[in-house]
Amino acid sequence: MRISRFSSTLARAAALLVCAQAQAGEEAIKLDDGPGHDAVTTSCVLCHSLDYIQMNAPVMTRARWEATVRKMIDKFGAPISGDDAKVIADYLSAHYVGAPQ
């Protein structure tokens, strides 16, 4: 039996949907609540996943978070104001520091 072009395309589309559903089932990243949480979640996700915060936490200090936020602004053009940069660094330093200070 010959498969039509339409059937073949339909089968590929179905396979892509199955893959997409498998990825969609991943857990959403939940950051700790606290002052600055909203600034972090709205600013950081513009460029990358929030799991970067948790992945980097074990090696971070306050100084490293401050430098990282500054790099995001200066090198990558993150649209973060000076006031928000301080709030973000304060939040990250309070909740996601793993390296000795």
Coordinates of C-alpha atoms in Angstrom, one line a residue:
M1 CA 0.0 0.0 0.0
R2 CA 1.3 3.4 -1.0
I3 CA 1.4 6.1 1.7
S4 CA 0.3 9.4 0.4
R5 CA 2.3 12.6 1.0
F6 CA -0.5 13.9 3.3
S7 CA -0.4 10.7 5.5
S8 CA 3.4 10.9 5.8
T9 CA 3.2 14.6 6.8
L10 CA 0.4 13.8 9.3
A11 CA 2.5 11.0 10.8
R12 CA 5.5 13.3 11.2
A13 CA 3.3 16.0 12.8
A14 CA 1.9 13.5 15.3
A15 CA 5.4 12.3 16.2
L16 CA 6.5 16.0 16.9
L17 CA 3.4 16.5 19.1
V18 CA 4.3 13.4 21.2
C19 CA 7.9 14.8 21.7
A20 CA 6.5 18.2 22.6
Q21 CA 4.2 16.7 25.1
A22 CA 7.0 14.7 26.7
Q23 CA 9.0 17.9 27.2
A24 CA 6.0 19.9 28.4
G25 CA 5.7 17.4 31.3
E26 CA 8.9 18.7 32.9
E27 CA 8.5 20.3 36.3
A28 CA 8.4 24.1 36.5
I29 CA 11.2 25.7 38.4
K30 CA 9.9 27.1 41.8
L31 CA 12.2 29.6 43.4
D32 CA 12.1 30.5 47.1
D33 CA 9.6 33.1 48.1
G34 CA 10.9 36.4 49.5
P35 CA 11.6 40.0 48.7
G36 CA 12.9 40.3 45.1
H37 CA 11.3 37.1 43.9
D38 CA 9.1 38.9 41.4
A39 CA 12.0 41.0 40.0
V40 CA 14.0 37.8 39.5
T41 CA 11.3 35.8 37.9
T42 CA 10.2 38.6 35.5
S43 CA 13.7 39.8 34.6
C44 CA 15.8 36.6 34.4
V45 CA 13.3 34.6 32.3
L46 CA 13.5 37.1 29.5
C47 CA 16.9 35.5 28.5
H48 CA 17.2 32.1 30.2
S49 CA 15.5 29.4 32.3
L50 CA 15.3 29.9 36.0
D51 CA 17.0 26.6 36.6
Y52 CA 20.3 28.4 35.9
I53 CA 19.9 30.0 39.3
Q54 CA 19.6 26.7 41.1
M55 CA 22.3 25.1 39.0
N56 CA 24.8 27.9 39.8
A57 CA 23.9 28.4 43.5
P58 CA 26.4 25.9 44.9
V59 CA 29.4 28.0 43.7
M60 CA 27.9 31.4 44.2
T61 CA 28.7 34.1 46.7
R62 CA 27.1 37.6 47.0
A63 CA 30.0 39.0 45.1
R64 CA 29.6 36.5 42.3
W65 CA 25.8 37.1 42.1
E66 CA 26.5 40.9 41.8
A67 CA 29.0 40.3 39.1
T68 CA 26.7 37.9 37.3
V69 CA 23.8 40.4 37.3
R70 CA 26.2 43.1 36.1
K71 CA 27.4 40.9 33.3
M72 CA 23.8 40.1 32.2
I73 CA 23.2 43.9 31.9
D74 CA 26.6 45.0 30.5
K75 CA 27.5 42.1 28.2
F76 CA 24.1 40.6 27.3
G77 CA 21.9 43.7 27.3
A78 CA 19.4 42.5 30.0
P79 CA 16.9 45.3 30.5
I80 CA 17.4 45.6 34.2
S81 CA 17.5 49.0 36.0
G82 CA 20.1 49.7 38.6
D83 CA 17.5 49.5 41.4
D84 CA 16.3 46.1 40.1
A85 CA 19.8 44.9 39.8
K86 CA 20.3 45.5 43.5
V87 CA 17.0 43.8 44.4
I88 CA 17.9 40.8 42.2
A89 CA 21.4 40.5 43.8
D90 CA 19.9 40.8 47.3
Y91 CA 17.4 38.1 46.6
L92 CA 19.9 35.7 45.0
S93 CA 22.3 36.3 47.8
A94 CA 19.7 35.6 50.4
H95 CA 18.4 32.4 48.9
Y96 CA 21.0 30.9 46.5
V97 CA 24.5 31.1 47.9
G98 CA 26.4 27.9 48.3
A99 CA 30.0 28.9 48.3
P100 CA 31.7 30.2 51.5
Q101 CA 31.5 33.9 51.8

